[in-house]
């Protein structure tokens, strides 16, 4: 029995405007609370705290003492589907708010060894997804539930060969755990498809910072692709709970590399400005191929994604020795080439950021950071078809992000 039922993207459904991921495509950029307060503008050149391990490990050389950072990012998205002419199935509701609130943690530890060398270690969640529609909604043959968790372990080292130049290097070990559910038409009733898979993958990140003048710092940072071969189990069950198919599944995925060019300029003792341009190589995602032992879950889905750019501009303001404030804006391009490649699992679209944040120096050894951002987006339209079923409509989307961080200086 070969159903070819998985017509929507599967192993790469890691995050969208309708999920817990709010970089373009399926990346999570929420890896720094101080960065969140600037809409992540200039993060590769900021070197403000130990989160530089993720954005540019060369920034470790700008930290004056050892520190440990623990952050919690609360993501509150809204994504409600509006049906507009879906032909099959014609029955079913609009699914409600598919987006689910999520918490994304970050942990970093950084330690200068001497004037020339510093080390660090980060634990982040660079990809993630939590979405769930009603099992009877009109798009149930394309998506019902998507639950993906990742964890990335990132030890790093930085070296300062000259007074002006710092370089950094890190390695990444990344674990993915994925569960996906959708319905399929068995003729007289619906069946439920459930996929569960996981994998470890490995990559690296590197960067440099150049102190062009006492007030101006330039930065270049790169995160490599990480290749995954997810393996797991696929099941098809009937309404009465009987198992109609149970097969091993696998699929290859290359998570794309990113490169960022950033600048930090100190205007005076109170004001600084940051800016960056970041490219993500989403053109790696041209198709999704899934295979299963018996062929029940085998499917190939064209994607044709395009490289995307992100542009940010932010400011820092040091009010006094206790308080610092920041704000920023950003424009994040989608990687989805158009309405014909937009899906119920990835209704991605361009988004605009506006953010504010603050830092409070509670004591000589404890710093508290907070940040908030709101994401604006035009309602993405969708016309998805698998040759038998179609899904037509659009989404009402918006996102609020709130982060809080504690920094212990040692």
mmCIF file with all atom_site columns, N, CA and C in Angstrom, residues 230-284:
data_model
loop_
_atom_site.group_PDB
_atom_site.id
_atom_site.type_symbol
_atom_site.label_atom_id
_atom_site.label_alt_id
_atom_site.label_comp_id
_atom_site.label_asym_id
_atom_site.label_entity_id
_atom_site.label_seq_id
_atom_site.pdbx_PDB_ins_code
_atom_site.Cartn_x
_atom_site.Cartn_y
_atom_site.Cartn_z
_atom_site.occupancy
_atom_site.B_iso_or_equiv
_atom_site.pdbx_formal_charge
_atom_site.auth_seq_id
_atom_site.auth_comp_id
_atom_site.auth_asym_id
_atom_site.auth_atom_id
_atom_site.pdbx_PDB_model_num
ATOM 1   N N  . UNK A 1 230 ? 17.279  12.213 9.494  1.00 0.00 ? 230 UNK A N  1
ATOM 2   C CA . UNK A 1 230 ? 16.322  11.857 10.541 1.00 0.00 ? 230 UNK A CA 1
ATOM 3   C C  . UNK A 1 230 ? 15.784  10.461 10.287 1.00 0.00 ? 230 UNK A C  1
ATOM 4   N N  . UNK A 1 231 ? 15.759  9.656  11.329 1.00 0.00 ? 231 UNK A N  1
ATOM 5   C CA . UNK A 1 231 ? 15.256  8.294  11.240 1.00 0.00 ? 231 UNK A CA 1
ATOM 6   C C  . UNK A 1 231 ? 14.250  8.076  12.359 1.00 0.00 ? 231 UNK A C  1
ATOM 7   N N  . UNK A 1 232 ? 13.208  7.329  12.029 1.00 0.00 ? 232 UNK A N  1
ATOM 8   C CA . UNK A 1 232 ? 12.209  7.070  13.050 1.00 0.00 ? 232 UNK A CA 1
ATOM 9   C C  . UNK A 1 232 ? 11.124  6.144  12.559 1.00 0.00 ? 232 UNK A C  1
ATOM 10  N N  . UNK A 1 233 ? 9.912   6.404  13.015 1.00 0.00 ? 233 UNK A N  1
ATOM 11  C CA . UNK A 1 233 ? 8.797   5.491  12.793 1.00 0.00 ? 233 UNK A CA 1
ATOM 12  C C  . UNK A 1 233 ? 7.600   6.256  12.249 1.00 0.00 ? 233 UNK A C  1
ATOM 13  N N  . UNK A 1 234 ? 6.935   5.674  11.252 1.00 0.00 ? 234 UNK A N  1
ATOM 14  C CA . UNK A 1 234 ? 5.699   6.227  10.713 1.00 0.00 ? 234 UNK A CA 1
ATOM 15  C C  . UNK A 1 234 ? 4.555   5.251  10.906 1.00 0.00 ? 234 UNK A C  1
ATOM 16  N N  . UNK A 1 235 ? 3.425   5.751  11.399 1.00 0.00 ? 235 UNK A N  1
ATOM 17  C CA . UNK A 1 235 ? 2.256   4.886  11.601 1.00 0.00 ? 235 UNK A CA 1
ATOM 18  C C  . UNK A 1 235 ? 1.021   5.500  10.959 1.00 0.00 ? 235 UNK A C  1
ATOM 19  N N  . UNK A 1 236 ? 0.166   4.642  10.470 1.00 0.00 ? 236 UNK A N  1
ATOM 20  C CA . UNK A 1 236 ? -1.142  5.029  9.947  1.00 0.00 ? 236 UNK A CA 1
ATOM 21  C C  . UNK A 1 236 ? -2.191  4.251  10.717 1.00 0.00 ? 236 UNK A C  1
ATOM 22  N N  . UNK A 1 237 ? -3.108  4.963  11.381 1.00 0.00 ? 237 UNK A N  1
ATOM 23  C CA . UNK A 1 237 ? -4.142  4.307  12.183 1.00 0.00 ? 237 UNK A CA 1
ATOM 24  C C  . UNK A 1 237 ? -5.518  4.692  11.692 1.00 0.00 ? 237 UNK A C  1
ATOM 25  N N  . UNK A 1 238 ? -6.457  3.777  11.849 1.00 0.00 ? 238 UNK A N  1
ATOM 26  C CA . UNK A 1 238 ? -7.853  4.024  11.494 1.00 0.00 ? 238 UNK A CA 1
ATOM 27  C C  . UNK A 1 238 ? -8.569  4.713  12.643 1.00 0.00 ? 238 UNK A C  1
ATOM 28  N N  . UNK A 1 239 ? -9.828  5.100  12.389 1.00 0.00 ? 239 UNK A N  1
ATOM 29  C CA . UNK A 1 239 ? -10.619 5.787  13.409 1.00 0.00 ? 239 UNK A CA 1
ATOM 30  C C  . UNK A 1 239 ? -10.770 4.940  14.660 1.00 0.00 ? 239 UNK A C  1
ATOM 31  N N  . UNK A 1 240 ? -10.883 3.622  14.489 1.00 0.00 ? 240 UNK A N  1
ATOM 32  C CA . UNK A 1 240 ? -11.059 2.727  15.645 1.00 0.00 ? 240 UNK A CA 1
ATOM 33  C C  . UNK A 1 240 ? -9.756  2.434  16.375 1.00 0.00 ? 240 UNK A C  1
ATOM 34  N N  . UNK A 1 241 ? -8.645  3.007  15.908 1.00 0.00 ? 241 UNK A N  1
ATOM 35  C CA . UNK A 1 241 ? -7.374  2.824  16.574 1.00 0.00 ? 241 UNK A CA 1
ATOM 36  C C  . UNK A 1 241 ? -6.515  1.707  16.024 1.00 0.00 ? 241 UNK A C  1
ATOM 37  N N  . UNK A 1 242 ? -7.034  0.921  15.098 1.00 0.00 ? 242 UNK A N  1
ATOM 38  C CA . UNK A 1 242 ? -6.245  -0.174 14.530 1.00 0.00 ? 242 UNK A CA 1
ATOM 39  C C  . UNK A 1 242 ? -5.125  0.383  13.654 1.00 0.00 ? 242 UNK A C  1
ATOM 40  N N  . UNK A 1 243 ? -3.968  -0.267 13.703 1.00 0.00 ? 243 UNK A N  1
ATOM 41  C CA . UNK A 1 243 ? -2.795  0.171  12.951 1.00 0.00 ? 243 UNK A CA 1
ATOM 42  C C  . UNK A 1 243 ? -2.826  -0.440 11.556 1.00 0.00 ? 243 UNK A C  1
ATOM 43  N N  . UNK A 1 244 ? -2.880  0.431  10.544 1.00 0.00 ? 244 UNK A N  1
ATOM 44  C CA . UNK A 1 244 ? -2.923  -0.021 9.158  1.00 0.00 ? 244 UNK A CA 1
ATOM 45  C C  . UNK A 1 244 ? -1.540  -0.110 8.534  1.00 0.00 ? 244 UNK A C  1
ATOM 46  N N  . UNK A 1 245 ? -0.616  0.680  9.049  1.00 0.00 ? 245 UNK A N  1
ATOM 47  C CA . UNK A 1 245 ? 0.759   0.637  8.542  1.00 0.00 ? 245 UNK A CA 1
ATOM 48  C C  . UNK A 1 245 ? 1.694   1.099  9.646  1.00 0.00 ? 245 UNK A C  1
ATOM 49  N N  . UNK A 1 246 ? 2.857   0.469  9.730  1.00 0.00 ? 246 UNK A N  1
ATOM 50  C CA . UNK A 1 246 ? 3.886   0.826  10.707 1.00 0.00 ? 246 UNK A CA 1
ATOM 51  C C  . UNK A 1 246 ? 5.234   0.557  10.056 1.00 0.00 ? 246 UNK A C  1
ATOM 52  N N  . UNK A 1 247 ? 5.948   1.624  9.665  1.00 0.00 ? 247 UNK A N  1
ATOM 53  C CA . UNK A 1 247 ? 7.171   1.459  8.890  1.00 0.00 ? 247 UNK A CA 1
ATOM 54  C C  . UNK A 1 247 ? 8.266   2.391  9.389  1.00 0.00 ? 247 UNK A C  1
ATOM 55  N N  . UNK A 1 248 ? 9.507   1.993  9.182  1.00 0.00 ? 248 UNK A N  1
ATOM 56  C CA . UNK A 1 248 ? 10.645  2.868  9.432  1.00 0.00 ? 248 UNK A CA 1
ATOM 57  C C  . UNK A 1 248 ? 10.705  3.944  8.348  1.00 0.00 ? 248 UNK A C  1
ATOM 58  N N  . UNK A 1 249 ? 11.046  5.171  8.755  1.00 0.00 ? 249 UNK A N  1
ATOM 59  C CA . UNK A 1 249 ? 11.118  6.282  7.816  1.00 0.00 ? 249 UNK A CA 1
ATOM 60  C C  . UNK A 1 249 ? 12.463  6.984  7.967  1.00 0.00 ? 249 UNK A C  1
ATOM 61  N N  . UNK A 1 250 ? 12.881  7.676  6.909  1.00 0.00 ? 250 UNK A N  1
ATOM 62  C CA . UNK A 1 250 ? 14.080  8.500  6.998  1.00 0.00 ? 250 UNK A CA 1
ATOM 63  C C  . UNK A 1 250 ? 14.042  9.584  5.928  1.00 0.00 ? 250 UNK A C  1
ATOM 64  N N  . UNK A 1 251 ? 14.766  10.667 6.193  1.00 0.00 ? 251 UNK A N  1
ATOM 65  C CA . UNK A 1 251 ? 14.869  11.775 5.248  1.00 0.00 ? 251 UNK A CA 1
ATOM 66  C C  . UNK A 1 251 ? 16.095  12.618 5.544  1.00 0.00 ? 251 UNK A C  1
ATOM 67  N N  . UNK A 1 252 ? 16.756  13.088 4.493  1.00 0.00 ? 252 UNK A N  1
ATOM 68  C CA . UNK A 1 252 ? 17.967  13.902 4.628  1.00 0.00 ? 252 UNK A CA 1
ATOM 69  C C  . UNK A 1 252 ? 17.621  15.385 4.582  1.00 0.00 ? 252 UNK A C  1
ATOM 70  N N  . UNK A 1 253 ? 18.276  16.144 5.452  1.00 0.00 ? 253 UNK A N  1
ATOM 71  C CA . UNK A 1 253 ? 18.041  17.583 5.555  1.00 0.00 ? 253 UNK A CA 1
ATOM 72  C C  . UNK A 1 253 ? 19.366  18.300 5.743  1.00 0.00 ? 253 UNK A C  1
ATOM 73  N N  . UNK A 1 254 ? 19.578  19.367 4.993  1.00 0.00 ? 254 UNK A N  1
ATOM 74  C CA . UNK A 1 254 ? 20.700  20.278 5.223  1.00 0.00 ? 254 UNK A CA 1
ATOM 75  C C  . UNK A 1 254 ? 20.155  21.581 5.777  1.00 0.00 ? 254 UNK A C  1
ATOM 76  N N  . UNK A 1 255 ? 20.399  21.851 7.057  1.00 0.00 ? 255 UNK A N  1
ATOM 77  C CA . UNK A 1 255 ? 20.022  23.137 7.617  1.00 0.00 ? 255 UNK A CA 1
ATOM 78  C C  . UNK A 1 255 ? 21.012  24.180 7.104  1.00 0.00 ? 255 UNK A C  1
ATOM 79  N N  . UNK A 1 256 ? 20.535  25.324 6.622  1.00 0.00 ? 256 UNK A N  1
ATOM 80  C CA . UNK A 1 256 ? 21.396  26.208 5.833  1.00 0.00 ? 256 UNK A CA 1
ATOM 81  C C  . UNK A 1 256 ? 22.390  27.007 6.653  1.00 0.00 ? 256 UNK A C  1
ATOM 82  N N  . UNK A 1 257 ? 23.477  27.404 5.977  1.00 0.00 ? 257 UNK A N  1
ATOM 83  C CA . UNK A 1 257 ? 24.467  28.271 6.589  1.00 0.00 ? 257 UNK A CA 1
ATOM 84  C C  . UNK A 1 257 ? 24.000  29.722 6.573  1.00 0.00 ? 257 UNK A C  1
ATOM 85  N N  . UNK A 1 258 ? 24.574  30.534 7.466  1.00 0.00 ? 258 UNK A N  1
ATOM 86  C CA . UNK A 1 258 ? 24.306  31.968 7.512  1.00 0.00 ? 258 UNK A CA 1
ATOM 87  C C  . UNK A 1 258 ? 25.621  32.726 7.559  1.00 0.00 ? 258 UNK A C  1
ATOM 88  N N  . UNK A 1 259 ? 25.602  33.931 7.008  1.00 0.00 ? 259 UNK A N  1
ATOM 89  C CA . UNK A 1 259 ? 26.755  34.816 7.080  1.00 0.00 ? 259 UNK A CA 1
ATOM 90  C C  . UNK A 1 259 ? 26.258  36.216 7.390  1.00 0.00 ? 259 UNK A C  1
ATOM 91  N N  . UNK A 1 260 ? 26.928  36.881 8.325  1.00 0.00 ? 260 UNK A N  1
ATOM 92  C CA . UNK A 1 260 ? 26.465  38.183 8.800  1.00 0.00 ? 260 UNK A CA 1
ATOM 93  C C  . UNK A 1 260 ? 27.616  39.188 8.796  1.00 0.00 ? 260 UNK A C  1
ATOM 94  N N  . UNK A 1 261 ? 27.330  40.379 8.284  1.00 0.00 ? 261 UNK A N  1
ATOM 95  C CA . UNK A 1 261 ? 28.262  41.507 8.320  1.00 0.00 ? 261 UNK A CA 1
ATOM 96  C C  . UNK A 1 261 ? 27.644  42.570 9.215  1.00 0.00 ? 261 UNK A C  1
ATOM 97  N N  . UNK A 1 262 ? 28.399  43.021 10.239 1.00 0.00 ? 262 UNK A N  1
ATOM 98  C CA . UNK A 1 262 ? 27.817  43.919 11.238 1.00 0.00 ? 262 UNK A CA 1
ATOM 99  C C  . UNK A 1 262 ? 28.802  45.010 11.627 1.00 0.00 ? 262 UNK A C  1
ATOM 100 N N  . UNK A 1 263 ? 28.242  46.081 12.207 1.00 0.00 ? 263 UNK A N  1
ATOM 101 C CA . UNK A 1 263 ? 29.053  47.199 12.673 1.00 0.00 ? 263 UNK A CA 1
ATOM 102 C C  . UNK A 1 263 ? 28.518  47.696 14.007 1.00 0.00 ? 263 UNK A C  1
ATOM 103 N N  . UNK A 1 264 ? 29.433  48.105 14.878 1.00 0.00 ? 264 UNK A N  1
ATOM 104 C CA . UNK A 1 264 ? 29.104  48.746 16.146 1.00 0.00 ? 264 UNK A CA 1
ATOM 105 C C  . UNK A 1 264 ? 29.892  50.047 16.219 1.00 0.00 ? 264 UNK A C  1
ATOM 106 N N  . UNK A 1 265 ? 29.185  51.152 16.423 1.00 0.00 ? 265 UNK A N  1
ATOM 107 C CA . UNK A 1 265 ? 29.864  52.455 16.490 1.00 0.00 ? 265 UNK A CA 1
ATOM 108 C C  . UNK A 1 265 ? 29.448  53.178 17.768 1.00 0.00 ? 265 UNK A C  1
ATOM 109 N N  . UNK A 1 266 ? 30.438  53.576 18.562 1.00 0.00 ? 266 UNK A N  1
ATOM 110 C CA . UNK A 1 266 ? 30.207  54.317 19.800 1.00 0.00 ? 266 UNK A CA 1
ATOM 111 C C  . UNK A 1 266 ? 30.176  55.803 19.466 1.00 0.00 ? 266 UNK A C  1
ATOM 112 N N  . UNK A 1 267 ? 28.999  56.400 19.528 1.00 0.00 ? 267 UNK A N  1
ATOM 113 C CA . UNK A 1 267 ? 28.859  57.811 19.171 1.00 0.00 ? 267 UNK A CA 1
ATOM 114 C C  . UNK A 1 267 ? 29.482  58.706 20.237 1.00 0.00 ? 267 UNK A C  1
ATOM 115 N N  . UNK A 1 268 ? 29.153  58.410 21.492 1.00 0.00 ? 268 UNK A N  1
ATOM 116 C CA . UNK A 1 268 ? 29.740  59.122 22.629 1.00 0.00 ? 268 UNK A CA 1
ATOM 117 C C  . UNK A 1 268 ? 29.639  58.210 23.846 1.00 0.00 ? 268 UNK A C  1
ATOM 118 N N  . UNK A 1 269 ? 29.853  58.746 25.019 1.00 0.00 ? 269 UNK A N  1
ATOM 119 C CA . UNK A 1 269 ? 29.861  57.900 26.216 1.00 0.00 ? 269 UNK A CA 1
ATOM 120 C C  . UNK A 1 269 ? 28.502  57.294 26.530 1.00 0.00 ? 269 UNK A C  1
ATOM 121 N N  . UNK A 1 270 ? 27.433  57.827 25.960 1.00 0.00 ? 270 UNK A N  1
ATOM 122 C CA . UNK A 1 270 ? 26.089  57.344 26.271 1.00 0.00 ? 270 UNK A CA 1
ATOM 123 C C  . UNK A 1 270 ? 25.432  56.585 25.115 1.00 0.00 ? 270 UNK A C  1
ATOM 124 N N  . UNK A 1 271 ? 25.710  56.965 23.874 1.00 0.00 ? 271 UNK A N  1
ATOM 125 C CA . UNK A 1 271 ? 24.995  56.407 22.733 1.00 0.00 ? 271 UNK A CA 1
ATOM 126 C C  . UNK A 1 271 ? 25.919  55.555 21.866 1.00 0.00 ? 271 UNK A C  1
ATOM 127 N N  . UNK A 1 272 ? 25.381  54.432 21.394 1.00 0.00 ? 272 UNK A N  1
ATOM 128 C CA . UNK A 1 272 ? 26.048  53.641 20.363 1.00 0.00 ? 272 UNK A CA 1
ATOM 129 C C  . UNK A 1 272 ? 24.992  53.152 19.379 1.00 0.00 ? 272 UNK A C  1
ATOM 130 N N  . UNK A 1 273 ? 25.414  52.891 18.151 1.00 0.00 ? 273 UNK A N  1
ATOM 131 C CA . UNK A 1 273 ? 24.514  52.434 17.098 1.00 0.00 ? 273 UNK A CA 1
ATOM 132 C C  . UNK A 1 273 ? 25.067  51.144 16.505 1.00 0.00 ? 273 UNK A C  1
ATOM 133 N N  . UNK A 1 274 ? 24.181  50.229 16.141 1.00 0.00 ? 274 UNK A N  1
ATOM 134 C CA . UNK A 1 274 ? 24.568  48.945 15.563 1.00 0.00 ? 274 UNK A CA 1
ATOM 135 C C  . UNK A 1 274 ? 23.730  48.676 14.318 1.00 0.00 ? 274 UNK A C  1
ATOM 136 N N  . UNK A 1 275 ? 24.311  47.969 13.356 1.00 0.00 ? 275 UNK A N  1
ATOM 137 C CA . UNK A 1 275 ? 23.598  47.599 12.143 1.00 0.00 ? 275 UNK A CA 1
ATOM 138 C C  . UNK A 1 275 ? 24.184  46.312 11.595 1.00 0.00 ? 275 UNK A C  1
ATOM 139 N N  . UNK A 1 276 ? 23.383  45.600 10.808 1.00 0.00 ? 276 UNK A N  1
ATOM 140 C CA . UNK A 1 276 ? 23.892  44.364 10.205 1.00 0.00 ? 276 UNK A CA 1
ATOM 141 C C  . UNK A 1 276 ? 23.060  43.983 8.994  1.00 0.00 ? 276 UNK A C  1
ATOM 142 N N  . UNK A 1 277 ? 23.641  43.113 8.184  1.00 0.00 ? 277 UNK A N  1
ATOM 143 C CA . UNK A 1 277 ? 22.957  42.435 7.088  1.00 0.00 ? 277 UNK A CA 1
ATOM 144 C C  . UNK A 1 277 ? 23.342  40.962 7.171  1.00 0.00 ? 277 UNK A C  1
ATOM 145 N N  . UNK A 1 278 ? 22.345  40.090 7.172  1.00 0.00 ? 278 UNK A N  1
ATOM 146 C CA . UNK A 1 278 ? 22.585  38.659 7.345  1.00 0.00 ? 278 UNK A CA 1
ATOM 147 C C  . UNK A 1 278 ? 21.908  37.884 6.230  1.00 0.00 ? 278 UNK A C  1
ATOM 148 N N  . UNK A 1 279 ? 22.656  36.987 5.601  1.00 0.00 ? 279 UNK A N  1
ATOM 149 C CA . UNK A 1 279 ? 22.115  36.144 4.538  1.00 0.00 ? 279 UNK A CA 1
ATOM 150 C C  . UNK A 1 279 ? 22.020  34.699 5.019  1.00 0.00 ? 279 UNK A C  1
ATOM 151 N N  . UNK A 1 280 ? 20.883  34.066 4.712  1.00 0.00 ? 280 UNK A N  1
ATOM 152 C CA . UNK A 1 280 ? 20.694  32.649 5.000  1.00 0.00 ? 280 UNK A CA 1
ATOM 153 C C  . UNK A 1 280 ? 20.521  31.916 3.680  1.00 0.00 ? 280 UNK A C  1
ATOM 154 N N  . UNK A 1 281 ? 21.264  30.848 3.499  1.00 0.00 ? 281 UNK A N  1
ATOM 155 C CA . UNK A 1 281 ? 21.272  30.141 2.216  1.00 0.00 ? 281 UNK A CA 1
ATOM 156 C C  . UNK A 1 281 ? 20.143  29.117 2.140  1.00 0.00 ? 281 UNK A C  1
ATOM 157 N N  . UNK A 1 282 ? 18.917  29.623 2.058  1.00 0.00 ? 282 UNK A N  1
ATOM 158 C CA . UNK A 1 282 ? 17.754  28.754 1.977  1.00 0.00 ? 282 UNK A CA 1
ATOM 159 C C  . UNK A 1 282 ? 17.640  28.062 0.619  1.00 0.00 ? 282 UNK A C  1
ATOM 160 N N  . UNK A 1 283 ? 18.433  28.477 -0.360 1.00 0.00 ? 283 UNK A N  1
ATOM 161 C CA . UNK A 1 283 ? 18.375  27.826 -1.670 1.00 0.00 ? 283 UNK A CA 1
ATOM 162 C C  . UNK A 1 283 ? 18.789  26.358 -1.593 1.00 0.00 ? 283 UNK A C  1
ATOM 163 N N  . UNK A 1 284 ? 19.365  25.930 -0.475 1.00 0.00 ? 284 UNK A N  1
ATOM 164 C CA . UNK A 1 284 ? 19.639  24.504 -0.279 1.00 0.00 ? 284 UNK A CA 1
ATOM 165 C C  . UNK A 1 284 ? 18.357  23.678 -0.229 1.00 0.00 ? 284 UNK A C  1
#
